[in-house]
Every structure is written in structure tokens, then in C-alpha cells.
PDB file of C-alpha atoms in Angstrom:
ATOM      1  CA  MET A   7     -17.716   2.893  15.392  1.00  0.00           C
ATOM      2  CA  SER A   8     -19.363   4.685  12.475  1.00  0.00           C
ATOM      3  CA  ASN A   9     -16.017   6.841  12.440  1.00  0.00           C
ATOM      4  CA  ILE A  10     -13.936   3.521  11.981  1.00  0.00           C
ATOM      5  CA  MET A  11     -16.421   2.348   9.102  1.00  0.00           C
ATOM      6  CA  LEU A  12     -15.868   5.654   7.442  1.00  0.00           C
ATOM      7  CA  ILE A  13     -12.296   5.103   7.639  1.00  0.00           C
ATOM      8  CA  VAL A  14     -12.395   1.732   6.425  1.00  0.00           C
ATOM      9  CA  ILE A  15     -14.603   2.454   3.429  1.00  0.00           C
ATOM     10  CA  GLY A  16     -12.891   5.729   2.655  1.00  0.00           C
ATOM     11  CA  SER A  17      -9.423   4.052   2.721  1.00  0.00           C
ATOM     12  CA  VAL A  18     -10.384   0.837   0.711  1.00  0.00           C
ATOM     13  CA  LEU A  19     -12.793   2.280  -1.832  1.00  0.00           C
ATOM     14  CA  VAL A  20     -12.962   6.239  -1.890  1.00  0.00           C
ATOM     15  CA  ASN A  21      -9.531   7.109  -1.293  1.00  0.00           C
ATOM     16  CA  ASN A  22      -7.801   4.154  -2.580  1.00  0.00           C
ATOM     17  CA  TYR A  23      -4.139   4.912  -2.380  1.00  0.00           C
ATOM     18  CA  VAL A  24      -3.404   3.340  -5.927  1.00  0.00           C
ATOM     19  CA  MET A  25      -6.447   4.155  -7.682  1.00  0.00           C
ATOM     20  CA  SER A  26      -7.523   7.644  -6.301  1.00  0.00           C
ATOM     21  CA  GLN A  27      -4.310   8.892  -4.707  1.00  0.00           C
ATOM     22  CA  PHE A  28      -1.675   7.247  -7.351  1.00  0.00           C
ATOM     23  CA  LEU A  29       0.625   6.256  -4.567  1.00  0.00           C
ATOM     24  CA  GLY A  30       2.414   2.891  -4.515  1.00  0.00           C
ATOM     25  CA  ILE A  31       2.361   2.587  -8.472  1.00  0.00           C
ATOM     26  CA  CYS A  32       5.834   1.093  -8.569  1.00  0.00           C
ATOM     27  CA  PRO A  33       4.982  -2.266  -6.980  1.00  0.00           C
ATOM     28  CA  PHE A  34       1.476  -2.164  -8.541  1.00  0.00           C
ATOM     29  CA  LEU A  35       2.665  -2.273 -11.894  1.00  0.00           C
ATOM     30  CA  GLY A  36       5.951  -4.283 -11.261  1.00  0.00           C
ATOM     31  CA  VAL A  37       4.309  -7.117  -9.215  1.00  0.00           C
ATOM     32  CA  SER A  38       0.930  -7.508 -10.945  1.00  0.00           C
ATOM     33  CA  LYS A  39       1.594 -10.001 -13.491  1.00  0.00           C
ATOM     34  CA  LYS A  40       0.416 -13.038 -11.558  1.00  0.00           C
ATOM     35  CA  VAL A  41      -2.372 -13.211  -9.049  1.00  0.00           C
ATOM     36  CA  GLU A  42      -0.257 -15.229  -6.566  1.00  0.00           C
ATOM     37  CA  THR A  43       2.407 -12.732  -6.535  1.00  0.00           C
ATOM     38  CA  ALA A  44       0.115  -9.834  -6.238  1.00  0.00           C
ATOM     39  CA  VAL A  45      -1.591 -11.506  -3.185  1.00  0.00           C
ATOM     40  CA  GLY A  46       2.062 -12.129  -1.723  1.00  0.00           C
ATOM     41  CA  MET A  47       2.814  -8.414  -2.155  1.00  0.00           C
ATOM     42  CA  GLY A  48      -0.494  -7.428  -0.805  1.00  0.00           C
ATOM     43  CA  MET A  49       0.007  -9.290   2.353  1.00  0.00           C
ATOM     44  CA  ALA A  50       3.523  -7.965   2.986  1.00  0.00           C
ATOM     45  CA  VAL A  51       2.183  -4.330   2.488  1.00  0.00           C
ATOM     46  CA  THR A  52      -0.759  -5.017   4.756  1.00  0.00           C
ATOM     47  CA  PHE A  53       1.647  -6.439   7.450  1.00  0.00           C
ATOM     48  CA  VAL A  54       4.034  -3.385   6.909  1.00  0.00           C
ATOM     49  CA  MET A  55       1.359  -0.803   6.848  1.00  0.00           C
ATOM     50  CA  GLY A  56      -0.490  -2.057  10.040  1.00  0.00           C
ATOM     51  CA  LEU A  57       2.568  -2.372  11.973  1.00  0.00           C
ATOM     52  CA  ALA A  58       3.921   0.931  10.546  1.00  0.00           C
ATOM     53  CA  ALA A  59       0.780   2.925  11.622  1.00  0.00           C
ATOM     54  CA  LEU A  60       1.168   1.142  15.189  1.00  0.00           C
ATOM     55  CA  PHE A  61       4.689   2.314  15.626  1.00  0.00           C
ATOM     56  CA  THR A  62       4.422   5.642  13.939  1.00  0.00           C
ATOM     57  CA  TYR A  63       1.669   6.418  16.161  1.00  0.00           C
ATOM     58  CA  PHE A  64       3.608   5.852  19.284  1.00  0.00           C
ATOM     59  CA  ILE A  65       6.748   7.752  17.818  1.00  0.00           C
ATOM     60  CA  GLN A  66       4.520  10.690  16.871  1.00  0.00           C
ATOM     61  CA  ALA A  67       2.713  10.843  20.149  1.00  0.00           C
ATOM     62  CA  TYR A  68       5.282  10.083  22.683  1.00  0.00           C
ATOM     63  CA  VAL A  69       8.483  11.130  21.087  1.00  0.00           C
ATOM     64  CA  LEU A  70       8.043  13.692  18.316  1.00  0.00           C
ATOM     65  CA  VAL A  71       5.348  15.915  19.742  1.00  0.00           C
ATOM     66  CA  PRO A  72       6.681  15.977  23.562  1.00  0.00           C
ATOM     67  CA  LEU A  73      10.254  16.970  22.120  1.00  0.00           C
ATOM     68  CA  LYS A  74       8.808  19.319  19.492  1.00  0.00           C
ATOM     69  CA  LEU A  75      10.671  17.336  16.677  1.00  0.00           C
ATOM     70  CA  GLU A  76       7.441  17.164  14.379  1.00  0.00           C
ATOM     71  CA  TYR A  77       9.641  18.048  11.614  1.00  0.00           C
ATOM     72  CA  MET A  78      11.671  14.921  11.639  1.00  0.00           C
ATOM     73  CA  GLN A  79       8.392  12.913  10.990  1.00  0.00           C
ATOM     74  CA  THR A  80       9.478  11.767   7.573  1.00  0.00           C
ATOM     75  CA  ILE A  81      13.034  10.522   8.643  1.00  0.00           C
ATOM     76  CA  ALA A  82      11.604   8.686  11.650  1.00  0.00           C
ATOM     77  CA  PHE A  83       8.636   7.285   9.800  1.00  0.00           C
ATOM     78  CA  ILE A  84      11.113   6.052   6.952  1.00  0.00           C
ATOM     79  CA  LEU A  85      13.305   4.475   9.400  1.00  0.00           C
ATOM     80  CA  VAL A  86      10.336   2.499  11.171  1.00  0.00           C
ATOM     81  CA  ILE A  87       9.272   1.446   7.812  1.00  0.00           C
ATOM     82  CA  ALA A  88      12.635   0.234   6.761  1.00  0.00           C
ATOM     83  CA  VAL A  89      12.959  -1.856   9.989  1.00  0.00           C
ATOM     84  CA  LEU A  90       9.647  -3.388   9.383  1.00  0.00           C
ATOM     85  CA  VAL A  91      10.459  -4.199   5.680  1.00  0.00           C
ATOM     86  CA  GLN A  92      13.648  -5.919   6.977  1.00  0.00           C
ATOM     87  CA  ILE A  93      11.566  -8.124   9.245  1.00  0.00           C
ATOM     88  CA  VAL A  94       9.152  -9.067   6.507  1.00  0.00           C
ATOM     89  CA  GLU A  95      12.189  -9.849   3.923  1.00  0.00           C
ATOM     90  CA  ILE A  96      13.651 -12.050   6.485  1.00  0.00           C
ATOM     91  CA  ALA A  97      10.621 -13.964   7.420  1.00  0.00           C
ATOM     92  CA  LEU A  98       9.554 -14.431   3.790  1.00  0.00           C
ATOM     93  CA  LYS A  99      13.031 -15.689   2.949  1.00  0.00           C
ATOM     94  CA  LYS A 100      12.710 -18.398   5.700  1.00  0.00           C
ATOM     95  CA  ILE A 101       8.912 -19.160   5.426  1.00  0.00           C
ATOM     96  CA  SER A 102       8.309 -18.960   1.641  1.00  0.00           C
ATOM     97  CA  PRO A 103      11.538 -18.869  -0.516  1.00  0.00           C
ATOM     98  CA  ALA A 104       9.297 -18.987  -3.661  1.00  0.00           C
ATOM     99  CA  LEU A 105       7.575 -16.039  -2.773  1.00  0.00           C
ATOM    100  CA  TYR A 106      10.613 -14.223  -1.758  1.00  0.00           C
ATOM    101  CA  GLN A 107      12.015 -14.913  -5.226  1.00  0.00           C
ATOM    102  CA  ALA A 108       8.841 -13.834  -6.983  1.00  0.00           C
ATOM    103  CA  LEU A 109       8.780 -10.573  -5.206  1.00  0.00           C
ATOM    104  CA  GLY A 110      12.302 -10.026  -5.919  1.00  0.00           C
ATOM    105  CA  VAL A 111      13.503  -6.284  -5.850  1.00  0.00           C
ATOM    106  CA  TYR A 112       9.929  -5.147  -5.155  1.00  0.00           C
ATOM    107  CA  LEU A 113      10.009  -6.498  -1.503  1.00  0.00           C
ATOM    108  CA  PRO A 114      12.784  -4.034  -0.418  1.00  0.00           C
ATOM    109  CA  LEU A 115      11.037  -1.245  -2.488  1.00  0.00           C
ATOM    110  CA  ILE A 116       8.238  -1.541   0.171  1.00  0.00           C
ATOM    111  CA  THR A 117      10.564   0.704   2.185  1.00  0.00           C
ATOM    112  CA  THR A 118      10.249   3.526  -0.272  1.00  0.00           C
ATOM    113  CA  ASN A 119       6.683   2.657  -1.197  1.00  0.00           C
ATOM    114  CA  CYS A 120       5.023   6.227  -1.050  1.00  0.00           C
ATOM    115  CA  ALA A 121       1.719   4.551  -0.078  1.00  0.00           C
ATOM    116  CA  VAL A 122       3.161   3.398   3.281  1.00  0.00           C
ATOM    117  CA  LEU A 123       4.828   6.559   4.242  1.00  0.00           C
ATOM    118  CA  GLY A 124       1.859   8.602   2.867  1.00  0.00           C
ATOM    119  CA  MET A 125      -0.372   6.428   5.350  1.00  0.00           C
ATOM    120  CA  ALA A 126       1.820   7.237   8.328  1.00  0.00           C
ATOM    121  CA  LEU A 127       1.888  11.020   7.432  1.00  0.00           C
ATOM    122  CA  LEU A 128      -1.653  11.174   6.934  1.00  0.00           C
ATOM    123  CA  ASN A 129      -2.584   9.496  10.145  1.00  0.00           C
ATOM    124  CA  ALA A 130      -0.251  12.320  11.811  1.00  0.00           C
ATOM    125  CA  ARG A 131      -2.009  14.883   9.830  1.00  0.00           C
ATOM    126  CA  GLU A 132      -5.625  13.906  10.553  1.00  0.00           C
ATOM    127  CA  GLY A 133      -4.647  13.368  14.387  1.00  0.00           C
ATOM    128  CA  TYR A 134      -5.929   9.989  14.456  1.00  0.00           C
ATOM    129  CA  ASN A 135      -5.898   8.140  17.690  1.00  0.00           C
ATOM    130  CA  LEU A 136      -4.244   4.850  18.197  1.00  0.00           C
ATOM    131  CA  VAL A 137      -7.121   2.600  16.900  1.00  0.00           C
ATOM    132  CA  GLU A 138      -7.979   4.953  13.882  1.00  0.00           C
ATOM    133  CA  SER A 139      -4.310   4.825  12.888  1.00  0.00           C
ATOM    134  CA  VAL A 140      -4.097   1.301  12.968  1.00  0.00           C
ATOM    135  CA  VAL A 141      -7.557   0.772  11.187  1.00  0.00           C
ATOM    136  CA  ASN A 142      -6.543   3.342   8.558  1.00  0.00           C
ATOM    137  CA  GLY A 143      -3.265   1.604   7.979  1.00  0.00           C
ATOM    138  CA  VAL A 144      -4.731  -1.896   7.616  1.00  0.00           C
ATOM    139  CA  ALA A 145      -7.605  -0.633   5.607  1.00  0.00           C
ATOM    140  CA  SER A 146      -5.422   1.270   3.210  1.00  0.00           C
ATOM    141  CA  ALA A 147      -3.257  -1.766   2.740  1.00  0.00           C
ATOM    142  CA  LEU A 148      -6.440  -3.732   2.041  1.00  0.00           C
ATOM    143  CA  GLY A 149      -7.398  -1.271  -0.637  1.00  0.00           C
ATOM    144  CA  PHE A 150      -3.775  -1.497  -2.044  1.00  0.00           C
ATOM    145  CA  THR A 151      -4.188  -5.349  -1.945  1.00  0.00           C
ATOM    146  CA  LEU A 152      -7.667  -5.202  -3.525  1.00  0.00           C
ATOM    147  CA  SER A 153      -6.220  -2.897  -6.299  1.00  0.00           C
ATOM    148  CA  ILE A 154      -3.093  -5.042  -7.143  1.00  0.00           C
ATOM    149  CA  VAL A 155      -5.055  -8.264  -7.098  1.00  0.00           C
ATOM    150  CA  LEU A 156      -7.819  -7.080  -9.406  1.00  0.00           C
ATOM    151  CA  PHE A 157      -5.232  -5.624 -11.603  1.00  0.00           C
ATOM    152  CA  ALA A 158      -3.125  -8.929 -11.750  1.00  0.00           C
ATOM    153  CA  SER A 159      -6.223 -11.008 -12.564  1.00  0.00           C
ATOM    154  CA  ILE A 160      -6.971  -8.624 -15.368  1.00  0.00           C
ATOM    155  CA  ARG A 161      -3.519  -8.783 -16.749  1.00  0.00           C
ATOM    156  CA  GLU A 162      -3.530 -12.721 -16.618  1.00  0.00           C
ATOM    157  CA  ARG A 163      -6.791 -12.751 -18.547  1.00  0.00           C
ATOM    158  CA  LEU A 164      -5.235 -10.144 -21.104  1.00  0.00           C
ATOM    159  CA  ALA A 165      -2.044 -12.250 -21.351  1.00  0.00           C
ATOM    160  CA  SER A 166      -4.075 -15.397 -22.506  1.00  0.00           C
ATOM    161  CA  SER A 167      -6.347 -13.408 -25.020  1.00  0.00           C
ATOM    162  CA  ASN A 168      -5.795 -12.095 -28.403  1.00  0.00           C
ATOM    163  CA  MET A 169      -4.967  -8.434 -28.204  1.00  0.00           C
ATOM    164  CA  PRO A 170      -3.698  -6.073 -30.922  1.00  0.00           C
ATOM    165  CA  LYS A 171      -0.005  -6.082 -31.142  1.00  0.00           C
ATOM    166  CA  TRP A 172       0.239  -2.293 -30.015  1.00  0.00           C
ATOM    167  CA  MET A 173      -1.583  -3.233 -26.865  1.00  0.00           C
ATOM    168  CA  ASP A 174       0.374  -6.329 -25.847  1.00  0.00           C
ATOM    169  CA  GLY A 175       2.111  -6.217 -22.503  1.00  0.00           C
ATOM    170  CA  PHE A 176       2.792  -2.788 -20.837  1.00  0.00           C
ATOM    171  CA  PRO A 177       0.508  -0.468 -22.987  1.00  0.00           C
ATOM    172  CA  GLY A 178      -2.487  -2.857 -22.250  1.00  0.00           C
ATOM    173  CA  ALA A 179      -1.566  -2.873 -18.423  1.00  0.00           C
ATOM    174  CA  LEU A 180      -1.492   1.020 -18.473  1.00  0.00           C
ATOM    175  CA  ILE A 181      -4.734   1.188 -20.327  1.00  0.00           C
ATOM    176  CA  THR A 182      -6.309  -1.246 -17.874  1.00  0.00           C
ATOM    177  CA  ALA A 183      -4.776   0.729 -14.917  1.00  0.00           C
ATOM    178  CA  GLY A 184      -6.490   3.917 -16.324  1.00  0.00           C
ATOM    179  CA  LEU A 185      -9.750   2.167 -16.813  1.00  0.00           C
ATOM    180  CA  MET A 186      -9.667   0.817 -13.264  1.00  0.00           C
ATOM    181  CA  ALA A 187      -8.836   4.232 -11.884  1.00  0.00           C
ATOM    182  CA  LEU A 188     -11.793   5.613 -13.603  1.00  0.00           C
ATOM    183  CA  ALA A 189     -14.020   2.996 -12.087  1.00  0.00           C
ATOM    184  CA  PHE A 190     -12.823   3.542  -8.409  1.00  0.00           C
ATOM    185  CA  GLN A 191     -13.630   7.303  -9.321  1.00  0.00           C
ATOM    186  CA  GLY A 192     -17.136   6.164  -9.237  1.00  0.00           C
ATOM    187  CA  PHE A 193     -16.863   5.668  -5.241  1.00  0.00           C
ATOM    188  CA  SER A 194     -15.727   9.181  -4.860  1.00  0.00           C
ATOM    189  CA  GLY A 195     -19.317  10.438  -3.662  1.00  0.00           C
ATOM    190  CA  LEU A 196     -19.816   7.491  -1.418  1.00  0.00           C
ATOM    191  CA  ILE A 197     -18.638   9.180   1.999  1.00  0.00           C
TER     192      ILE A 197
END
């Protein structure tokens, strides 16, 4: 149980994919203008990362390792992630067309989101068992969601305030992201 808690705390705060490892920056910067959109993206990434952790564990343990095809990890994992993203895209189009429109091109880009692939490869490299893999996948996605929602709320606040002209828009967003990354580095000695 303590190992699971270490994985959760490590994935959400200490080794946050966006703030500490700088993975998944494209959707982080692109979908973080509104909190609602950021929450939707966070939920989609959480769903994909949780299921990707589950399926990639089984592919790694029961297909790639027994057949000595570990060198095919990246290709196999990208295929699993692509299928999961297509399922999310179809479901969002039916369930919430407004969120589907708001996420736009960033929804299919979850397929190439290096945070999702990085999580799957990290699970295989660390030799996590099934439970640890799924916990790491979901916790990493929750860390991504935490980062993107915090960033979106700060960006909304900055958009409604009087900012110097040079800091308006994307420059202010980059400065904010840098300050958030510094804040997350404060968790580095936690575990």
C-alpha cells in the first residue's frame, strides 16, 4: 500500500509530467485558455492514460516479452493509444458535441501526446505490476489534469486583468508556466 501511495504522490506532484518532466506541453499550452476546456481535456487524458496503462501492461507482459519483441514497444503502445483516442473522440462527439468542438485538433493529438506514451514506456521500464501500472497511469493523468486546470484558471484571471502590452497573451502564458514549473520543483524532495 505504501508503494502505491509513493507512486500516486510521485506521479501527481514530484514527477508531474508537465511541470517536472515537460511531457505533454502541446495540449497544456493549447487547451488551457478556459477552465471548462482544460477539465474536459484532463478527463479525456485521464481516461486514455488509465486504459493505456492497463492495455499496454497486458501487451508488454503477454505478447512482447514472451515473443521477445520488446523492441516493438513503442509501435505497439502507440497503436493502443491511437485506438483509445479514437474511442474517446467518437464518445465525445456523441455525448458532448460542445466539448468535442472546444477541444478541436487537440483531442486527436492525445495520440501523439508524449505524456501518454511516456507513461506507458515508464511502466514497462520500471517493471510495474498491473495495479502499479494502472495507478501510475491514472495518477500521472491526474497530475496532468491538475497542471492544466491550474494553468487555465491563472490564464483566465490574467486575461481579465490589466497586463503590460508585452506580456499580453502567449508571453504571459509562458511566464506563468515557468513560474508554475518552479513551484512544482518545490515538491522534488518530498519522496
